[in-house]
Amino acid sequence: MIAKSKKIKASFIAIVTVVLFFALSWYYVTLIDNALKAQTFLYLSEVGTRGAALVESKVDNELENMETTARLIEAHGDYDQNAMLKLITLQATKGHYKRMGIALPDGTSLTTDGLSVNVAERDYFKEAINGKATVSDTINDYTDNEPINVYAVPIFKENQVVGLVLASVNTEDLKKYLEVESFTGQGYSYIVKANGDAVVTSTHANSPGDFENILELLKKADLRDGDTFETIAVNMAAGKSGSFTSFYGGMERHTIYKPLAINDWYMMTVVPTQVVSTQTQQISWYSFSLIVAALLAMTLLFVIILIFQYRSKRRLERVAYVDEVTGGNNWQKFKQEATEILESKNCNQCALLTFDIDRFRFINEEYGHEKGDQVLRLVVGILEKRMAKQETYARVSGDHFAILCVCDDQDKITRRIKEFIQILNDRRETIGIKEKLSCHFGIYIIEDKTGNLEKIREKANMARIAAKTAENQRWFFYSDAFRKKIGEEKEIIDQMEDALENQEFEMYLQPKYNLHTNRYCGCEALVRWRNPHKGLISPGEFIPIFEQTGFIKKLDMFMLEEVCRILKRWETDGYPEISISVNLSRKNLKQSDFVERVLNITNQYRIKRSNLEIELTESSIFENVDRMIEIGEAFRLYGFKMAMDDFGSGYSSINLLGNLPLDVIKMDQGFFNSHLKREQNLIVVESVIKMIKKLGMTVVAEGIETEAEVDLLRSLGCDIIQGYYFGKPMTVFEFEEQIF
């Protein structure tokens, strides 16, 4: 009986132990299931956050590009709708937009593909016309009724909105921003408005497909866990996040919803619960299989969880921080690492460098985009190997890169730049690029390490643009002097239109002397700016800026009219007949109505056309020879003289001279300044003069200042002298006093 009692007791204990063991095991599995669900929602939340950041970053980048375009239009200063449209045509061609356009305050819009519509009733127009850059909700295109989203950025003139830059993209293009793999490709995302209306749906196999309103869809669903339908609606209306589990369309799903910093949009990130259930079953199987070795089972389970978390984290980090083309750092990763470096106690003096690859568009067009991507990967490979401990890099966008590096002195930076370009060109042939690669660098020595990185990059970019616009300069350091120069250039740009209207520009004349007749035979018209506050401003200070902004075209027409006015007055007053040459910028050559505008002005004054000499610089002529020949032949046909200015300054192609429709060649002063004392230079000048005269053209020597130079050029057969020896640039009154 005692033995039986002990057996019963042992059996009871065994049964209780087994039951307790299974109960504890079941409890354990339940805990794991709940923990995995919590982890799932946490991971979903992280994916949603990264996805939201990616969408917001993409939209912000687009708006930033659009705002840069708007600032370019404002700097250009021509607010005619067609003129503004021309400025964005190139961007529309090479961009990924469906089309771009310019809208006026009344809603009238012209697009780069020739459409003319009125968008005044569009919500994005109403918001942007009040001065706020915006992106529209999904709307239907006027032309094909396809869903699109429109970026709209205001254009300002003296703090007033005078128009909008518009760019429309297919809503389908936004879907690629949502293609962030999660849960081995089973998860997906879509974007809705706060009221539930669909903005961007998902084509994923697990998604419900296209729908009009997610809240209407959820009304019919079975919400099994998390937020209720009422809570979801209230949260979305209030801009709050949340999560829920729902069953519809024959599938149960976990969902995280988060507001975007775009309109009232929400991102919903979803994963089928079946994915999680499968993982739970696997974990349960491992748990029960290894019940006899509980410690080992728990250890293995924790290892699996840790690996899962690690892989999830790495996958999320790759989406958020890795550049999709090169596999290197993107701008988000750069900002994170740069901030850590600048905030560290061991951080020394640092500099931010930005650079781009010259003629990268040519590489894409000549070799294909895949080869262009190889060049980008080559750049990243070089940068990765050359970054020190307290340094980092990133591909910002396109062929634009940024580097944060230690800066002990400027010479070290320039040496590193030279070494980088050298290595880049040593390796370019390994990927099949024959042409030499070059870059332009902008460098900003960081003064305030707590400053905004975007502002710091903006300064480095300004220096990079300065390097690109300067001659023979591959890098440029941002400095106080540069900042002052930018301010002065802005001041000139702000004042130039008023200066022209207020007649602050004056025409000066420099005499030309004929060595055969020993008489003054003409003059060159030169512009001066008499500013009421600064006095006389040299052309060297404002002409390059006018060239850059395109204002030079207006100034050229002003000078042409002044020349015609003087020629007509001299004819009326009975002065001896002489010619005036006037310089016209290369910017005019690109205008289809250039010849017509010149004729309109000269016909207005009825001048003798042979007395007007049109000068084009050597560089502008050889920049587009075919266009120059077309224009030159037209002007000569109408009776004007054509002259090449600055001949010999560096661009000449002797074999083309015989084909150019020219009457006058003005030899650059570089031929003569202290060079004629050497026999070799003398031979060159004599040969050039003879060649030009044999071509039937008149030779003018510029920059002549001494009697010895005049006598020598007379002996060499030069026709006309222009320079300080016979007269400096002077006012019209002074010219008339001296010459007539």
XYZ file of C-alpha atoms in Angstrom:
740
model
C 0.000 0.000 0.000
C 2.850 2.324 0.886
C 4.575 1.502 -2.387
C 1.333 1.988 -4.267
C 0.787 5.232 -2.403
C 4.287 6.387 -3.283
C 3.717 5.386 -6.916
C 0.468 7.310 -6.981
C 2.151 10.227 -5.329
C 5.075 10.044 -7.773
C 2.662 9.745 -10.677
C 0.713 12.702 -9.355
C 3.891 14.702 -8.995
C 4.991 13.589 -12.450
C 1.613 14.507 -13.943
C 1.629 17.835 -12.110
C 5.231 18.391 -13.224
C 4.376 17.530 -16.817
C 1.261 19.698 -16.726
C 3.184 22.485 -15.072
C 6.009 22.032 -17.532
C 3.616 22.187 -20.496
C 1.767 25.072 -18.894
C 5.026 26.921 -18.410
C 6.055 25.970 -21.922
C 2.741 27.189 -23.296
C 3.077 30.357 -21.237
C 6.591 30.742 -22.535
C 5.462 30.284 -26.141
C 2.646 32.754 -25.539
C 5.133 35.261 -24.174
C 7.309 34.690 -27.228
C 4.288 35.170 -29.481
C 3.373 38.433 -27.763
C 6.978 39.575 -27.756
C 7.256 38.803 -31.456
C 4.069 40.725 -32.110
C 5.491 43.664 -30.151
C 8.755 43.315 -32.059
C 6.783 43.171 -35.279
C 5.016 46.422 -34.470
C 8.330 47.969 -33.376
C 10.002 46.870 -36.567
C 7.010 48.044 -38.576
C 7.289 51.371 -36.767
C 10.978 51.616 -37.685
C 10.255 50.717 -41.312
C 7.423 53.256 -41.357
C 9.688 55.919 -39.851
C 12.444 55.213 -42.389
C 9.966 55.086 -45.236
C 8.382 58.340 -44.109
C 11.820 59.955 -43.848
C 12.671 58.693 -47.335
C 9.452 60.052 -48.878
C 9.827 63.358 -47.040
C 13.478 63.588 -48.092
C 12.614 62.907 -51.732
C 9.810 65.490 -51.717
C 12.012 68.011 -49.852
C 14.802 67.475 -52.397
C 12.365 68.047 -55.254
C 11.044 71.221 -53.596
C 14.640 72.358 -52.947
C 15.504 71.823 -56.622
C 12.369 73.730 -57.608
C 13.217 76.560 -55.191
C 16.728 76.730 -56.677
C 15.094 77.072 -60.102
C 12.824 79.846 -58.765
C 15.848 81.665 -57.301
C 17.605 81.360 -60.687
C 14.615 82.975 -62.379
C 14.618 85.749 -59.757
C 18.349 86.322 -60.284
C 17.794 86.408 -64.045
C 15.309 89.206 -63.480
C 13.158 88.637 -66.571
C 9.631 87.793 -65.384
C 8.095 87.391 -68.811
C 6.289 84.038 -68.807
C 7.948 82.816 -71.999
C 11.377 83.927 -70.773
C 10.880 82.078 -67.473
C 9.678 79.029 -69.395
C 12.893 78.981 -71.444
C 14.962 78.960 -68.260
C 13.322 75.724 -67.054
C 13.167 73.938 -70.404
C 16.563 72.260 -69.992
C 15.698 71.125 -66.470
C 12.398 69.699 -67.712
C 14.208 67.838 -70.500
C 16.805 66.153 -68.317
C 14.576 65.749 -65.238
C 12.154 62.946 -64.462
C 9.118 65.186 -64.518
C 6.132 64.577 -66.726
C 6.288 68.260 -67.581
C 7.238 71.611 -66.079
C 5.552 74.953 -66.397
C 5.247 78.580 -65.334
C 1.971 79.832 -63.854
C 1.060 83.502 -63.517
C -0.924 84.936 -60.558
C -4.161 84.625 -62.532
C -3.594 80.884 -62.956
C -2.561 81.042 -66.617
C 0.033 78.319 -67.110
C 2.401 77.495 -69.975
C 4.199 74.155 -69.943
C 7.429 72.905 -71.473
C 5.511 70.500 -73.701
C 3.392 73.279 -75.216
C 0.229 73.171 -73.099
C -1.649 76.293 -72.065
C -4.052 75.745 -69.173
C -5.473 77.658 -66.244
C -4.773 76.116 -62.838
C -6.325 78.821 -60.664
C -8.837 76.381 -59.191
C -6.207 73.845 -58.198
C -5.574 73.711 -54.421
C -1.809 73.634 -54.846
C -2.000 76.854 -56.867
C -3.990 78.605 -54.137
C -1.453 77.588 -51.509
C 1.698 78.327 -53.514
C 0.453 81.701 -54.788
C 0.377 82.772 -51.129
C 4.131 82.213 -50.930
C 4.454 78.603 -49.749
C 6.215 75.840 -51.682
C 3.913 72.802 -51.800
C 3.211 69.427 -53.350
C -0.346 68.617 -54.356
C -2.509 65.703 -53.405
C -3.124 63.199 -56.176
C -5.132 64.866 -58.946
C -6.031 63.980 -62.519
C -3.934 65.386 -65.354
C -5.776 67.816 -67.629
C -4.412 66.071 -70.730
C -4.772 62.332 -70.176
C -6.728 62.169 -66.902
C -3.902 60.109 -65.383
C -3.164 60.589 -61.642
C -0.335 63.051 -60.965
C 1.161 65.118 -58.160
C 2.322 68.675 -58.756
C 5.223 70.499 -57.093
C 4.600 74.258 -56.942
C 7.146 76.878 -55.814
C 6.551 80.653 -55.777
C 8.685 83.088 -57.763
C 9.246 86.362 -55.917
C 9.919 89.839 -57.119
C 10.543 92.276 -54.274
C 8.730 89.998 -51.810
C 5.726 89.694 -54.103
C 4.733 86.424 -55.766
C 4.791 87.025 -59.530
C 4.439 83.452 -60.649
C 4.950 79.789 -59.850
C 7.382 77.144 -61.064
C 5.355 73.949 -61.573
C 6.510 70.373 -62.091
C 4.161 67.417 -62.388
C 5.130 63.803 -61.743
C 3.138 60.669 -62.326
C 1.723 59.383 -59.054
C 2.989 55.976 -60.128
C 6.551 57.385 -59.784
C 5.977 57.967 -56.071
C 5.371 54.270 -55.595
C 9.076 53.501 -56.007
C 9.748 55.515 -52.827
C 7.563 53.015 -50.979
C 9.327 49.918 -52.340
C 11.240 49.285 -49.114
C 11.508 45.558 -48.536
C 10.413 44.344 -45.111
C 9.715 40.874 -43.700
C 11.479 39.160 -46.629
C 9.473 41.077 -49.170
C 6.042 40.320 -47.622
C 5.497 43.838 -46.205
C 4.405 46.889 -48.154
C 3.399 50.544 -47.659
C 0.961 53.048 -49.092
C 0.064 56.728 -48.546
C -3.364 58.138 -47.704
C -4.755 61.483 -46.581
C -5.939 62.165 -43.039
C -9.517 61.578 -44.169
C -8.530 58.188 -45.583
C -8.505 59.124 -49.286
C -5.824 57.236 -51.236
C -2.757 59.187 -52.422
C -0.382 56.392 -53.482
C -1.604 52.790 -53.344
C 0.547 49.662 -53.517
C 0.791 47.037 -56.229
C 2.245 44.462 -53.818
C 0.657 41.016 -54.034
C -0.396 41.165 -50.357
C -1.996 44.607 -50.663
C -5.697 45.243 -51.294
C -4.773 46.920 -54.586
C -6.283 50.242 -55.581
C -8.873 51.751 -53.245
C -10.509 55.142 -52.864
C -10.610 55.487 -49.066
C -8.877 53.303 -46.484
C -11.349 54.222 -43.724
C -14.244 53.002 -45.864
C -12.283 49.778 -46.392
C -11.641 49.396 -42.653
C -15.335 49.928 -41.857
C -15.996 46.563 -43.454
C -12.931 44.921 -41.866
C -12.673 42.977 -38.614
C -10.350 44.971 -36.302
C -8.952 42.379 -33.910
C -6.150 44.118 -32.054
C -4.784 47.611 -31.364
C -6.709 50.771 -32.251
C -10.435 50.679 -32.946
C -11.944 52.175 -36.064
C -13.063 55.272 -34.149
C -9.580 55.672 -32.615
C -7.928 55.380 -36.023
C -10.189 58.068 -37.508
C -9.660 60.410 -34.528
C -5.870 59.872 -34.500
C -5.522 60.541 -38.219
C -7.628 63.680 -37.962
C -5.404 64.864 -35.080
C -2.098 63.982 -36.809
C -1.237 61.127 -34.393
C 0.349 57.724 -35.001
C -1.094 54.333 -34.133
C -1.295 50.643 -34.946
C -3.956 47.959 -35.411
C -4.551 44.418 -36.647
C -7.318 43.920 -39.199
C -8.870 41.142 -41.253
C -10.247 41.812 -44.733
C -9.871 40.372 -48.204
C -9.250 36.944 -46.695
C -6.030 38.054 -44.939
C -5.087 39.285 -41.470
C -2.647 42.202 -41.381
C -0.623 44.210 -38.847
C -0.586 47.944 -39.700
C 1.362 50.981 -38.446
C 0.189 54.453 -39.501
C 2.358 57.587 -39.184
C 1.808 61.183 -40.346
C 4.148 62.596 -43.010
C 5.426 66.159 -42.961
C 3.711 66.613 -46.335
C 0.216 68.080 -46.539
C -2.048 65.888 -44.358
C -0.587 62.655 -45.724
C -0.198 59.435 -43.732
C 2.066 56.489 -44.441
C 0.614 53.071 -43.607
C 3.126 50.212 -43.325
C 1.637 46.717 -43.409
C 2.729 43.091 -42.971
C 0.469 39.995 -43.125
C 0.186 38.307 -39.716
C 0.720 35.001 -41.484
C 4.388 35.997 -41.882
C 4.662 36.525 -38.138
C 2.630 33.363 -37.405
C 5.023 31.290 -39.486
C 7.926 32.676 -37.525
C 6.055 31.986 -34.274
C 5.431 28.358 -35.284
C 9.098 27.918 -36.071
C 10.070 29.300 -32.679
C 7.485 27.104 -30.946
C 8.788 24.037 -32.736
C 12.300 24.812 -31.593
C 11.051 25.393 -28.033
C 9.152 22.058 -27.729
C 11.837 20.092 -29.560
C 14.449 21.255 -27.091
C 12.295 20.986 -23.954
C 14.683 18.436 -22.446
C 17.440 21.009 -22.803
C 15.579 24.148 -21.758
C 18.676 26.207 -21.213
C 19.967 25.363 -24.681
C 16.551 26.097 -26.156
C 16.400 29.507 -24.486
C 19.937 30.278 -25.570
C 19.176 29.284 -29.140
C 15.963 31.288 -29.066
C 17.713 34.403 -27.844
C 20.373 33.947 -30.525
C 17.680 33.726 -33.178
C 15.971 36.853 -31.831
C 19.235 38.765 -31.692
C 20.142 37.722 -35.228
C 16.683 38.686 -36.420
C 16.935 42.093 -34.766
C 20.461 42.621 -36.106
C 19.468 41.752 -39.662
C 16.378 43.933 -39.416
C 18.470 46.818 -38.154
C 21.067 46.353 -40.906
C 18.329 46.190 -43.547
C 16.759 49.388 -42.238
C 20.149 51.089 -42.028
C 20.865 50.155 -45.633
C 17.598 51.670 -46.772
C 18.167 54.827 -44.738
C 21.927 55.364 -45.059
C 23.317 53.596 -48.149
C 23.407 55.229 -51.575
C 21.487 52.989 -53.953
C 23.785 53.607 -56.947
C 27.271 53.421 -55.421
C 26.715 51.406 -52.242
C 28.485 54.151 -50.278
C 27.184 56.756 -47.845
C 24.203 58.893 -48.752
C 23.547 62.417 -47.445
C 21.560 61.172 -44.434
C 24.454 58.968 -43.341
C 26.863 61.833 -43.939
C 24.861 64.182 -41.725
C 24.771 61.603 -38.942
C 28.505 60.870 -39.055
C 29.515 64.492 -39.624
C 27.455 65.621 -36.626
C 29.117 62.994 -34.424
C 32.575 64.043 -35.648
C 31.974 67.755 -35.120
C 30.510 67.177 -31.651
C 33.374 64.957 -30.482
C 35.963 66.397 -28.108
C 38.845 65.215 -30.288
C 37.606 67.062 -33.368
C 40.236 69.369 -34.843
C 39.701 72.053 -37.462
C 37.502 70.601 -40.222
C 36.478 71.617 -43.715
C 33.488 70.663 -45.856
C 34.245 70.043 -49.524
C 31.657 69.653 -52.254
C 32.555 68.670 -55.794
C 31.050 67.446 -59.039
C 32.396 65.705 -62.125
C 32.829 67.987 -65.130
C 30.857 67.016 -68.239
C 29.286 64.053 -66.446
C 26.273 64.398 -68.692
C 28.585 63.800 -71.670
C 29.769 60.524 -70.094
C 26.156 59.348 -69.688
C 25.307 60.320 -73.258
C 28.504 58.981 -74.839
C 28.971 55.769 -72.840
C 25.535 55.125 -71.325
C 24.169 55.498 -67.803
C 25.634 52.193 -66.616
C 29.111 53.486 -67.430
C 28.249 56.736 -65.675
C 27.269 54.728 -62.584
C 30.643 52.949 -62.781
C 32.368 56.334 -62.658
C 30.355 57.231 -59.561
C 31.309 53.919 -57.931
C 34.946 54.551 -58.845
C 34.804 57.913 -57.061
C 33.250 56.309 -53.966
C 35.882 53.555 -53.959
C 38.678 56.145 -53.962
C 37.034 58.229 -51.228
C 36.406 55.231 -48.947
C 40.080 54.271 -48.976
C 41.286 57.832 -48.352
C 39.062 58.816 -45.413
C 40.860 59.269 -42.081
C 39.362 58.457 -38.658
C 37.691 61.844 -38.151
C 36.469 62.118 -41.762
C 33.481 61.020 -43.815
C 32.026 61.382 -47.301
C 28.752 60.981 -49.236
C 27.225 61.088 -52.670
C 24.656 63.856 -52.267
C 22.867 63.493 -55.601
C 23.699 62.935 -59.273
C 27.458 63.482 -59.634
C 27.623 65.746 -56.565
C 29.697 64.591 -53.587
C 30.519 65.971 -50.142
C 33.558 65.361 -47.930
C 34.169 66.297 -44.293
C 37.922 66.244 -43.739
C 40.518 67.352 -41.218
C 41.905 70.748 -42.200
C 45.285 71.657 -40.676
C 45.988 74.093 -43.505
C 44.728 74.885 -46.971
C 47.781 73.458 -48.731
C 47.040 69.980 -47.381
C 43.508 70.170 -48.754
C 44.668 71.231 -52.216
C 47.299 68.466 -52.229
C 44.627 65.908 -51.378
C 42.430 67.267 -54.167
C 45.279 66.908 -56.666
C 46.010 63.379 -55.453
C 42.323 62.441 -55.771
C 42.102 63.745 -59.360
C 45.361 61.965 -60.223
C 44.106 58.621 -58.852
C 40.738 59.106 -60.566
C 42.421 59.550 -63.948
C 44.879 56.707 -63.323
C 41.919 54.350 -62.871
C 39.384 55.727 -65.370
C 40.710 53.626 -68.253
C 40.114 50.456 -66.232
C 36.373 51.085 -66.644
C 36.656 52.137 -70.294
C 36.629 55.956 -70.049
C 39.064 57.494 -72.543
C 38.506 61.181 -71.786
C 40.364 62.785 -68.897
C 38.118 63.380 -65.878
C 38.180 66.619 -63.912
C 36.235 68.061 -60.991
C 35.471 71.438 -59.433
C 35.703 71.734 -55.646
C 34.131 74.207 -53.240
C 35.759 74.362 -49.791
C 34.384 75.860 -46.594
C 36.546 75.900 -43.459
C 33.997 75.218 -40.716
C 34.034 78.004 -38.119
C 31.007 77.008 -36.043
C 30.947 73.235 -35.445
C 27.410 73.465 -34.068
C 26.117 75.113 -37.234
C 23.504 73.664 -39.560
C 25.117 71.217 -42.006
C 22.769 72.248 -44.814
C 23.910 75.862 -44.425
C 27.541 74.744 -44.312
C 27.049 72.723 -47.523
C 25.363 75.722 -49.142
C 28.493 77.832 -48.534
C 30.736 75.102 -49.924
C 28.437 74.867 -52.972
C 28.699 78.609 -53.528
C 32.483 78.231 -53.564
C 32.163 75.276 -55.981
C 30.072 77.354 -58.378
C 32.676 80.133 -58.138
C 35.367 77.616 -59.114
C 33.286 76.463 -62.112
C 32.723 80.002 -63.372
C 36.358 81.087 -62.912
C 38.953 80.366 -65.582
C 41.568 77.674 -64.903
C 40.478 77.202 -61.301
C 39.662 73.732 -59.981
C 38.884 74.699 -56.385
C 37.755 77.719 -54.439
C 37.794 78.516 -50.711
C 34.791 80.241 -49.198
C 35.961 83.362 -47.324
C 34.816 86.707 -45.963
C 36.129 88.352 -49.119
C 34.136 85.897 -51.232
C 31.028 86.527 -49.135
C 31.575 90.257 -49.655
C 32.009 89.707 -53.392
C 28.755 87.750 -53.550
C 27.059 90.624 -51.744
C 28.520 93.143 -54.191
C 27.421 91.038 -57.150
C 23.922 90.851 -55.710
C 23.953 94.624 -55.273
C 24.907 95.049 -58.931
C 22.173 92.626 -60.010
C 19.614 94.466 -57.874
C 20.579 97.843 -59.364
C 21.230 97.058 -63.036
C 17.647 97.388 -64.318
C 17.133 100.715 -62.513
C 20.535 101.903 -63.719
C 19.530 101.326 -67.333
C 16.174 103.035 -66.807
C 17.836 106.014 -65.046
C 20.428 106.404 -67.828
C 23.395 105.743 -65.551
C 25.243 103.933 -68.349
C 27.373 106.224 -70.533
C 29.053 105.708 -73.857
C 32.775 106.452 -74.053
C 34.703 106.537 -77.341
C 38.329 105.495 -77.974
C 39.845 106.867 -81.201
C 41.287 104.773 -84.041
C 44.101 106.178 -86.173
C 44.760 105.242 -89.819
C 48.505 104.848 -90.455
C 48.077 105.217 -94.241
C 46.168 108.505 -94.239
C 47.624 109.750 -90.915
C 44.122 110.673 -89.760
C 41.620 109.572 -87.174
C 39.318 107.199 -88.976
C 36.921 105.955 -86.355
C 36.453 104.872 -82.771
C 35.221 102.076 -80.545
C 32.178 102.552 -78.301
C 32.828 101.486 -74.693
C 30.373 101.467 -71.790
C 30.871 103.051 -68.383
C 28.517 102.982 -65.377
C 28.239 106.265 -63.497
C 26.636 105.207 -60.227
C 25.156 108.130 -58.193
C 26.673 106.707 -54.984
C 29.887 104.993 -56.126
C 30.866 107.168 -59.055
C 32.322 105.654 -62.224
C 32.329 101.820 -62.139
C 34.786 99.954 -64.359
C 33.300 97.531 -66.925
C 35.438 94.756 -65.461
C 33.275 94.882 -62.324
C 29.869 94.589 -63.945
C 30.228 93.150 -67.473
C 30.978 89.553 -66.271
C 27.903 89.704 -64.005
C 25.759 91.054 -66.840
C 27.039 88.201 -69.037
C 26.123 85.665 -66.368
C 22.596 87.019 -65.820
C 21.874 87.746 -69.488
C 21.328 91.468 -68.807
C 24.189 92.104 -71.237
C 21.700 91.669 -74.093
C 19.743 94.732 -72.956
C 22.936 96.731 -72.420
C 24.173 95.798 -75.903
C 20.982 97.113 -77.486
C 21.290 100.298 -75.412
C 24.863 100.847 -76.632
C 23.866 100.079 -80.231
C 21.123 102.713 -80.035
C 23.544 105.247 -78.507
C 25.994 104.625 -81.378
C 23.205 105.094 -83.953
C 22.091 108.299 -82.240
C 25.644 109.741 -82.346
C 26.240 108.692 -85.969
C 22.998 110.359 -87.003
C 23.845 113.551 -85.104
C 27.311 113.723 -86.657
C 25.771 113.291 -90.091
C 23.220 116.052 -89.392
C 25.879 118.420 -87.968
C 28.150 117.862 -90.981
C 31.039 116.222 -89.140
C 33.547 114.209 -91.184
C 32.358 110.690 -91.858
C 33.976 108.112 -89.554
C 32.913 104.661 -88.325
C 32.074 103.492 -84.819
C 32.547 99.918 -83.719
C 30.294 98.457 -81.042
C 30.860 95.218 -79.112
C 27.999 92.718 -78.988
C 28.032 89.843 -76.496
C 27.997 86.146 -77.327
C 24.642 86.002 -75.531
C 23.083 87.788 -78.499
C 24.326 85.178 -80.949
C 21.990 82.637 -79.384
C 18.919 84.820 -80.033
C 17.008 83.818 -83.148
C 15.845 87.422 -83.739
C 19.275 89.023 -83.151
C 19.755 90.345 -86.710
C 16.163 91.607 -86.831
C 16.561 93.586 -83.578
C 19.773 95.234 -84.833
C 18.050 96.196 -88.085
C 15.055 97.672 -86.236
C 17.334 99.992 -84.247
C 19.533 101.059 -87.186
C 16.503 101.596 -89.441
C 14.932 103.800 -86.785
C 17.869 106.257 -87.031
C 18.493 105.790 -90.778
C 22.245 105.719 -90.384
C 24.731 104.888 -93.102
C 25.277 101.234 -92.333
C 28.873 101.157 -93.563
C 29.771 103.461 -90.658
C 28.638 100.878 -88.093
C 31.146 98.143 -87.309
C 29.878 95.164 -85.302
C 32.541 93.569 -83.113
C 32.399 89.999 -81.847
C 35.114 88.609 -79.596
C 37.356 85.829 -80.809
C 36.080 83.464 -78.110
C 32.421 84.018 -79.013
C 33.124 83.473 -82.722
C 34.937 80.184 -82.262
C 32.409 79.005 -79.671
C 29.889 78.501 -82.490
C 31.506 79.088 -85.877
C 28.458 78.058 -87.926
C 26.211 80.521 -86.086
C 28.787 83.312 -86.499
C 29.041 82.673 -90.237
C 25.247 82.800 -90.529
C 25.023 86.098 -88.602
C 28.125 87.649 -90.192
C 26.918 86.991 -93.723
C 23.514 88.488 -92.869
C 25.033 91.686 -91.422
C 27.428 92.134 -94.355
C 24.543 91.606 -96.761
C 22.762 94.533 -95.075
C 25.875 96.733 -95.398
C 27.417 96.544 -91.915
C 31.094 95.819 -91.273
C 32.070 92.796 -89.197
C 35.121 92.738 -86.920
C 36.805 90.096 -84.760
C 37.996 91.530 -81.435
C 40.806 90.073 -79.253
C 42.295 88.042 -82.121
C 45.150 85.931 -80.766
C 43.985 85.872 -77.148
C 43.910 82.082 -77.131
C 41.108 80.562 -79.219
C 42.099 81.312 -82.813
C 41.940 78.659 -85.470
C 43.937 80.064 -88.392
C 42.548 77.610 -90.926
C 39.015 78.975 -90.356
C 39.846 82.661 -90.935
C 39.388 82.415 -94.681
C 35.845 81.120 -94.233
C 34.669 83.768 -91.768
C 32.629 86.739 -93.081
C 34.878 89.455 -91.558
C 36.047 92.888 -92.652
C 38.317 93.773 -89.737
C 40.675 91.782 -87.491
C 41.662 93.496 -84.226
C 44.906 91.953 -82.992
C 44.960 91.518 -79.215
C 47.368 93.737 -77.273
C 49.101 90.570 -76.088
C 50.876 90.551 -79.473
C 52.560 93.857 -78.742
C 53.064 94.502 -75.009
C 56.877 94.434 -74.739
C 56.990 91.436 -77.090
C 58.047 93.116 -80.325
C 61.626 93.490 -79.059
C 62.176 89.771 -79.619
C 62.848 88.830 -83.230
C 60.680 85.677 -83.046
C 57.645 87.688 -81.879
C 58.277 90.296 -84.520
C 58.236 87.603 -87.197
C 54.918 86.263 -85.869
C 53.278 89.719 -85.864
C 54.574 90.554 -89.367
C 53.343 87.213 -90.716
C 49.917 87.579 -89.118
C 49.492 91.108 -90.502
C 50.447 89.980 -94.016
C 48.115 86.978 -93.819
C 45.150 89.098 -92.707
C 45.752 91.676 -95.434
C 46.043 88.944 -98.074
C 42.615 87.730 -96.937
C 41.310 91.203 -97.818
C 40.721 92.304 -94.242
C 41.754 95.447 -92.360
C 44.260 95.041 -89.513
C 43.739 96.962 -86.261
C 46.383 96.835 -83.507
C 44.966 97.278 -79.982
C 46.637 98.525 -76.825
C 49.387 100.586 -78.524
C 50.954 103.087 -76.106
C 54.367 104.181 -77.474
C 55.679 105.964 -80.544
C 58.181 103.150 -81.131
C 55.349 100.642 -81.401
C 53.503 102.913 -83.838
C 56.562 103.326 -86.080
C 57.257 99.604 -86.058
C 53.658 98.687 -86.902
C 53.629 101.291 -89.678
C 56.681 99.598 -91.179
C 54.988 96.198 -90.920
C 51.974 97.396 -92.914
C 49.439 97.637 -90.082
C 46.370 99.648 -91.129
C 44.879 101.133 -87.954
C 46.079 101.810 -84.403
C 43.900 101.877 -81.300
C 45.440 102.608 -77.920
C 46.466 105.212 -75.375
C 49.068 106.696 -77.731
C 46.331 108.204 -79.879
C 43.739 108.553 -77.146
C 42.223 106.941 -74.084
C 38.485 106.155 -73.870
C 36.749 109.521 -73.448
C 33.314 111.072 -73.309
C 31.536 111.918 -76.554
C 32.090 115.627 -75.915
C 35.841 115.133 -75.339
C 36.064 112.978 -78.466
C 34.386 115.624 -80.599
C 36.696 118.318 -79.192
C 39.825 116.268 -79.951
C 38.907 114.679 -83.287
C 36.585 117.177 -85.031
